[in-house]
Coordinates of C-alpha atoms and ligand atoms in Angstrom, one line a residue:
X1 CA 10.0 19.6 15.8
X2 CA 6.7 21.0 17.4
X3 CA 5.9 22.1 14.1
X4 CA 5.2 18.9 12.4
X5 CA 1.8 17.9 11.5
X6 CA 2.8 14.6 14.2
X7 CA 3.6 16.8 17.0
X8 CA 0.7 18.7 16.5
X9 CA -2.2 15.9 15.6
X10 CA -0.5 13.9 18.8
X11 CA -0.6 16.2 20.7
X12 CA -4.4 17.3 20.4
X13 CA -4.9 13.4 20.7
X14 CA -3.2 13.2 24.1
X15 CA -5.4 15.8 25.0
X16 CA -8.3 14.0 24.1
X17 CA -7.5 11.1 25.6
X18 CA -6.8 13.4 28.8
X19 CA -10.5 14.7 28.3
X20 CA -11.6 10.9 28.5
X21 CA -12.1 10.5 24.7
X22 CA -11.9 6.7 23.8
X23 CA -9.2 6.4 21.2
X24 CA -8.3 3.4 19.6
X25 CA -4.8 3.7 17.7
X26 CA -4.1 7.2 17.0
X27 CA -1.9 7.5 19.8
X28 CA 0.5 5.0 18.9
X29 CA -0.4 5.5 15.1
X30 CA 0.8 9.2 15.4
X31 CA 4.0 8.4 17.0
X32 CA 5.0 6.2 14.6
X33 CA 4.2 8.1 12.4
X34 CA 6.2 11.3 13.7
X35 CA 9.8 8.6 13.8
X36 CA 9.0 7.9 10.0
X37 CA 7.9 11.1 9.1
X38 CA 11.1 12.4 8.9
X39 CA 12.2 10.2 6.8
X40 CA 9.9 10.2 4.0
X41 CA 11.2 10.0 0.9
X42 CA 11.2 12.9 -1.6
X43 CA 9.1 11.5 -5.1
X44 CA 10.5 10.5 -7.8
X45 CA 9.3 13.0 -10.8
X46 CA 7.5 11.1 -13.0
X47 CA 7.0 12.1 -16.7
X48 CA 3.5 12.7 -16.6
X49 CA 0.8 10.0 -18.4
X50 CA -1.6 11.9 -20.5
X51 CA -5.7 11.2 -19.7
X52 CA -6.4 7.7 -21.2
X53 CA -8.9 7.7 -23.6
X54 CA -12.7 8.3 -22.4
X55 CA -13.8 4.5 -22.4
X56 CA -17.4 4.3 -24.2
X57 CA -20.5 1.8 -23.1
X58 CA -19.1 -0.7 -25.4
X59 CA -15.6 -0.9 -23.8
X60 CA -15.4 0.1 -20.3
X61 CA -11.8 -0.1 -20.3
X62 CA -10.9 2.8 -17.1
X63 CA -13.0 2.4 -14.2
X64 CA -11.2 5.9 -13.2
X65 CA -13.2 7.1 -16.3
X66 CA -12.0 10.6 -17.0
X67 CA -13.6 13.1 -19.1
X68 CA -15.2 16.3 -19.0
X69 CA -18.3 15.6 -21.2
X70 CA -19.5 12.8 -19.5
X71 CA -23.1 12.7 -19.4
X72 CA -25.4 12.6 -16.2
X73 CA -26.2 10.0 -14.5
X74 CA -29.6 9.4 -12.2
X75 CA -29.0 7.7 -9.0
X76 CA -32.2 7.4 -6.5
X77 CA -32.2 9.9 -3.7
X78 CA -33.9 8.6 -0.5
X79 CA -33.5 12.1 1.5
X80 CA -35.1 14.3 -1.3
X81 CA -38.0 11.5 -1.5
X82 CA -38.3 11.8 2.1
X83 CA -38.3 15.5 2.5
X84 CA -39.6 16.4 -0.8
X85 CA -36.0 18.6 -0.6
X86 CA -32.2 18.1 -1.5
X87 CA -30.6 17.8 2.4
X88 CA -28.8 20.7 3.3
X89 CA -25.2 20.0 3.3
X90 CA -24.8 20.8 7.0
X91 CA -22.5 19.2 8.6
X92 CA -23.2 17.1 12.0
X93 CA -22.2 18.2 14.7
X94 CA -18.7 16.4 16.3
X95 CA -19.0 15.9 19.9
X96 CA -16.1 13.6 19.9
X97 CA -13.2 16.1 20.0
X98 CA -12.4 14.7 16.3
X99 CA -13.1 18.1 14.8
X100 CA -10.2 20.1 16.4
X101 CA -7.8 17.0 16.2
X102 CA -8.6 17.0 12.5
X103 CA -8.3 21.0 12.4
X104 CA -5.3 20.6 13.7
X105 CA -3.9 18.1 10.8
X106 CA -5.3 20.3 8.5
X107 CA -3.3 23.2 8.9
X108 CA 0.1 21.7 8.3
X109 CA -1.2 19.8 5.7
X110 CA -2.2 22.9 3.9
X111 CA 0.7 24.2 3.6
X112 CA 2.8 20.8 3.1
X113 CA 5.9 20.9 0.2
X114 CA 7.1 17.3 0.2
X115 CA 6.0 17.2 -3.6
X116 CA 8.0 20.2 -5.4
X117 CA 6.3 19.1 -8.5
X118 CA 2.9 19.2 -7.3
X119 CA 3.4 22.4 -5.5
X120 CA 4.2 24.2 -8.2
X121 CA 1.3 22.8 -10.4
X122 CA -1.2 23.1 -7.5
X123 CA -3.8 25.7 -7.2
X124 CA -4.2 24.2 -3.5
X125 CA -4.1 21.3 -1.1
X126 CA -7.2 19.4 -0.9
X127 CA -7.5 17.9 2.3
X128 CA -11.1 16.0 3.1
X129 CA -14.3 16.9 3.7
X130 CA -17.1 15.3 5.9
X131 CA -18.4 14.5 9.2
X132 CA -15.3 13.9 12.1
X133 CA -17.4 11.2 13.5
X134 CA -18.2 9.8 10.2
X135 CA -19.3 6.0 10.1
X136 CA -18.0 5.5 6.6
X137 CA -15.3 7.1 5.2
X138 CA -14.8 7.4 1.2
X139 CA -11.1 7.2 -0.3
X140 CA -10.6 8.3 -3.7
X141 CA -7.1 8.4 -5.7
X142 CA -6.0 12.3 -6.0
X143 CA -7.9 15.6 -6.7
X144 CA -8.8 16.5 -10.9
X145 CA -8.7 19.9 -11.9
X146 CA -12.0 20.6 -10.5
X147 CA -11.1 19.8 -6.8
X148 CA -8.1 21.7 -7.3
X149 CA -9.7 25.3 -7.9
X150 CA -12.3 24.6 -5.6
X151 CA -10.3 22.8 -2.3
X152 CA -12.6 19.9 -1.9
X153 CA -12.6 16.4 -3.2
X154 CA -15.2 14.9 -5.3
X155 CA -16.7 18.0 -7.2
X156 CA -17.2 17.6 -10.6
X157 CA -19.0 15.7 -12.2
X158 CA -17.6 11.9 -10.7
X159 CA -18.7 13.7 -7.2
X160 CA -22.3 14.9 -8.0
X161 CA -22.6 11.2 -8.9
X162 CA -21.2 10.3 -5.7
X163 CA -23.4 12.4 -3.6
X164 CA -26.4 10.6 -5.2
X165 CA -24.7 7.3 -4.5
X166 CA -24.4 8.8 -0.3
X167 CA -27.9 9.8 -0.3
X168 CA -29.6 6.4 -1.8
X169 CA -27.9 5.1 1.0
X170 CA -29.9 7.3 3.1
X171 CA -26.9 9.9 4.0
X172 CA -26.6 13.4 3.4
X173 CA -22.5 13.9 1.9
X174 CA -22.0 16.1 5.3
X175 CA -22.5 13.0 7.3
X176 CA -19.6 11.1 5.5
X177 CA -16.3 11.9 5.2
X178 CA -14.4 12.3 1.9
X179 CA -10.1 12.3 1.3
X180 CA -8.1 11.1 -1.3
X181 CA -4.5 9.4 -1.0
X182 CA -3.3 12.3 -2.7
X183 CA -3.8 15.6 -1.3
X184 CA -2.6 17.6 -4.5
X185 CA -3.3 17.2 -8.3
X186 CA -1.1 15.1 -9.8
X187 CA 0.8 17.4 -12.1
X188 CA -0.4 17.9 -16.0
X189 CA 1.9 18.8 -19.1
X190 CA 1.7 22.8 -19.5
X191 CA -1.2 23.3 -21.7
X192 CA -2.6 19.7 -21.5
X193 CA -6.0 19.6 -20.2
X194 CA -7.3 16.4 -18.2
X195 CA -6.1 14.3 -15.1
X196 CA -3.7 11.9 -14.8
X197 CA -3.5 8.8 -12.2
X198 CA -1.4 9.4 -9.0
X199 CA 2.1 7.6 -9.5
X200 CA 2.7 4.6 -6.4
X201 CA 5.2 6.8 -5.2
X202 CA 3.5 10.5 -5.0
X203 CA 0.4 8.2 -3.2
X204 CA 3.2 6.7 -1.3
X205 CA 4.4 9.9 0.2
X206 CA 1.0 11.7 1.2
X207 CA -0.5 8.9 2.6
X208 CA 0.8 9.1 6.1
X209 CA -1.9 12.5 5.6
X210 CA -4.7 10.1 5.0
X211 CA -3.5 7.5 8.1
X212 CA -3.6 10.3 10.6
X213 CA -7.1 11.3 8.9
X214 CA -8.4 7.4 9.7
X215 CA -7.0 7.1 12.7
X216 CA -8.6 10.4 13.6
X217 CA -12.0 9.8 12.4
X218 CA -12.1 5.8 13.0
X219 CA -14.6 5.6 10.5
X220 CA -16.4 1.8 10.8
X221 CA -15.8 1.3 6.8
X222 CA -13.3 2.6 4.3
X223 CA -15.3 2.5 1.0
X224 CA -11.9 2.8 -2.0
X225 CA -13.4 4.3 -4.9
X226 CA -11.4 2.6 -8.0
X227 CA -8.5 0.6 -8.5
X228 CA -5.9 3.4 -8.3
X229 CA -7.4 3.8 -4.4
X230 CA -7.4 0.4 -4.0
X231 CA -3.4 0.1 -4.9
X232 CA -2.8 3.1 -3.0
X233 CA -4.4 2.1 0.2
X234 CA -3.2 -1.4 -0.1
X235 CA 0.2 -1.1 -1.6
X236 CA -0.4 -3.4 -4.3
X237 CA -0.2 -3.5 -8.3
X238 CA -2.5 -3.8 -10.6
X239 CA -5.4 -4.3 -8.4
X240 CA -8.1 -5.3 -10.6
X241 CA -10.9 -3.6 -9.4
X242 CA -13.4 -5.3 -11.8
X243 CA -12.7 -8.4 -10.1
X244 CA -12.0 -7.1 -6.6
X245 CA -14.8 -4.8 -5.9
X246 CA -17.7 -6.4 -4.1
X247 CA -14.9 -7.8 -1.5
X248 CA -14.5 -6.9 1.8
X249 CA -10.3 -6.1 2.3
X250 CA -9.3 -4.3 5.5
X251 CA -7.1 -1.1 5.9
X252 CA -5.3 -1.1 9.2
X253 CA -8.4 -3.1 10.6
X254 CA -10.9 -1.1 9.4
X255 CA -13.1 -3.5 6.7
X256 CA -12.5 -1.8 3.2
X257 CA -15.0 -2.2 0.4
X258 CA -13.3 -1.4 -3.0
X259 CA -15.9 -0.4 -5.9
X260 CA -15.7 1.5 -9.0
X261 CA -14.7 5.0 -9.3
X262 CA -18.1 6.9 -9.3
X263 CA -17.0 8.5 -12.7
X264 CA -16.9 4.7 -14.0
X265 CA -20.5 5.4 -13.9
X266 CA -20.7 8.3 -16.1
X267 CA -19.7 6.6 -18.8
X268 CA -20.7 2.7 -18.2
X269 CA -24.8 4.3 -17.5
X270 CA -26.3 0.2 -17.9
X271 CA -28.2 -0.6 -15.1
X272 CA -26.2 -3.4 -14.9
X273 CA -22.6 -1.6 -13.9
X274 CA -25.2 1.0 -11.4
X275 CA -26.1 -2.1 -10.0
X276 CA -22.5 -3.5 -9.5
X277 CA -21.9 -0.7 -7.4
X278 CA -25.2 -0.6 -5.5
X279 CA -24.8 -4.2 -4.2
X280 CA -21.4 -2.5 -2.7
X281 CA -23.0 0.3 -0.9
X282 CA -26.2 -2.5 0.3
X283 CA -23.1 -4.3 1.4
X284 CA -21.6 -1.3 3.2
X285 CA -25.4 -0.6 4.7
X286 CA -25.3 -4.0 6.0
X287 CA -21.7 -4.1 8.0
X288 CA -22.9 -1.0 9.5
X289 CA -26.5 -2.7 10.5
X290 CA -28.5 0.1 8.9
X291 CA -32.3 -0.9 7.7
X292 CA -32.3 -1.1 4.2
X293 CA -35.5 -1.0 2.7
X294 CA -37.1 -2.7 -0.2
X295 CA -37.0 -0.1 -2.2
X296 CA -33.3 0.3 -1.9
X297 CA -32.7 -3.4 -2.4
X298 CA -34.4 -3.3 -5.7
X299 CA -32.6 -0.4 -7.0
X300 CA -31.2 -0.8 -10.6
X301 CA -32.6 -4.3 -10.5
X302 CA -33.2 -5.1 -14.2
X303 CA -37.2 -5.9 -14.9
Ligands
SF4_401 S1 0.8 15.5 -2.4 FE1 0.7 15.3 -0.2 S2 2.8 15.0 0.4 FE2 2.9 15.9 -1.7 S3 3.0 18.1 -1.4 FE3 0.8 17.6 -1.6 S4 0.1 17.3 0.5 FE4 2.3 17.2 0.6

């Protein structure tokens, strides 16, 4: 049908391609993805899981780390150093053609009712944020309840610590881009307050969304924030992010650094877990051949 988000993303791709744009896989990504498409299987529902409990410093048991009093965490902020200013969230300019391929996914996306459960639970779809021609691309598990009333991922309190962790590397958030596997909010008891994980086969179902969204954007890493991403985009159990962050995967050929979930961070504040993470992002810096500077290498260093 010319309806489906397929038609429509491979169509605006042909047309880039007609217009000279280099693609690399979207073409033949998207039609695959339009003969499976239609046969995507409906969910399973899945009795909701309640929030774990809020891990403390002394047992860092959930990387996810979900809570709503989680207190604030300082990472260093090379652009308001520079500048003497936060960066504007502005975001760059796509000369690529990405934008309106991407504004075209986003539409039928939007309005997208695979998940009865999670449309009748959802304030709205949250699709991804960023820059089209983004070098890195961040990958989170499913929107909470704050991305939910407000459309975009990572914007609570897990997402003002990721912005810090974009800009020590010397990015402003609008020069990334941002998705989750998930597009909706994984449904919540009535009256139950809190988030729960994305089942395998809810992440299962919306990821095609996320595909096109990569394939789109080409980003030159895929950073997976926490295990759940890191099942999700890999399509494996019990990934073990403790042991597996730090190591280079690949999703669909694009390397793939899994680390903690930023709100990990929230409530693990030693310098030692910050610094987990960091050596992550210096390893991201240096797969996409940036200068990093002495300063940023020392960061959360222990004295
Ligand atoms: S979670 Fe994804 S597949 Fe399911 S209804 Fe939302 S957008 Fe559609």
């Amino acid at each position: 049908m010319s309806g489906q988000p397929t038609d429509i993303v491979l169509s605006a791709l042909q047309q880039m391609q007609a217009n000279g744009v280099r693609l690399r896989a979207s073409l033949h990504t998207c039609e695959r993805l339009r003969a499976t498409s239609s046969a995507a299987a409906t969910p399973t529902r899945t009795a909701a899981r309640t929030t774990q409990p809020v891990p403390t410093s002394a047992a860092p048991a959930d990387p996810r780390g979900r809570s709503a009093s989680a207190p604030k965490i300082e990472f260093p902020t090379l652009s308001e150093t520079k500048t003497g200013a936060p960066a504007a969230p502005v975001p760059a300019p796509s000369s690529s053609g990405k934008a309106a391929v991407l504004e075209a996914l986003r539409g039928p996306v939007l309005a997208c009712t695979k998940c009865p459960h999670l449309v009748q639970s959802r304030t709205q779809v949250v699709f991804g944020v960023g820059n089209p021609d983004a070098e890195v691309m961040f990958v989170g598990e499913a929107p909470g309840a704050d991305e939910d009333l407000v459309g975009e991922p990572f914007v609570g309190k897990a997402g003002q610590t990721l912005t810090k962790m974009i800009e020590a590397m010397n990015f402003r958030r609008a020069d990334v881009y941002i998705a989750n596997i998930l597009k909706c909010r994984p449904n919540m008891p009535p009256g139950e307050p809190g988030n729960r994980k994305p089942t395998p086969a809810e992440m299962n179902v919306c990821k095609p969304y996320l595909i096109q969204q990569i394939e789109i954007i080409q980003p030159k890493v895929i950073v997976a924030l926490g295990g759940t991403a890191v099942e999700g985009l890999l399509g494996i159990d019990n990934a073990g992010i403790t042991r597996m962050r730090g190591t280079w995967k690949e999703f669909r050929g694009i390397p793939m650094m899994p680390t903690f979930h930023p709100a990990y961070l929230l409530h693990n504040q030693s310098n030692t877990e910050k610094r987990k993470v960091w050596e992550d992002m210096l390893a991201v810096l240096e797969r996409l051949g940036h200068e990093i500077t002495a300063k940023q290498r020392g960061y959360f260093l222990t004295k």
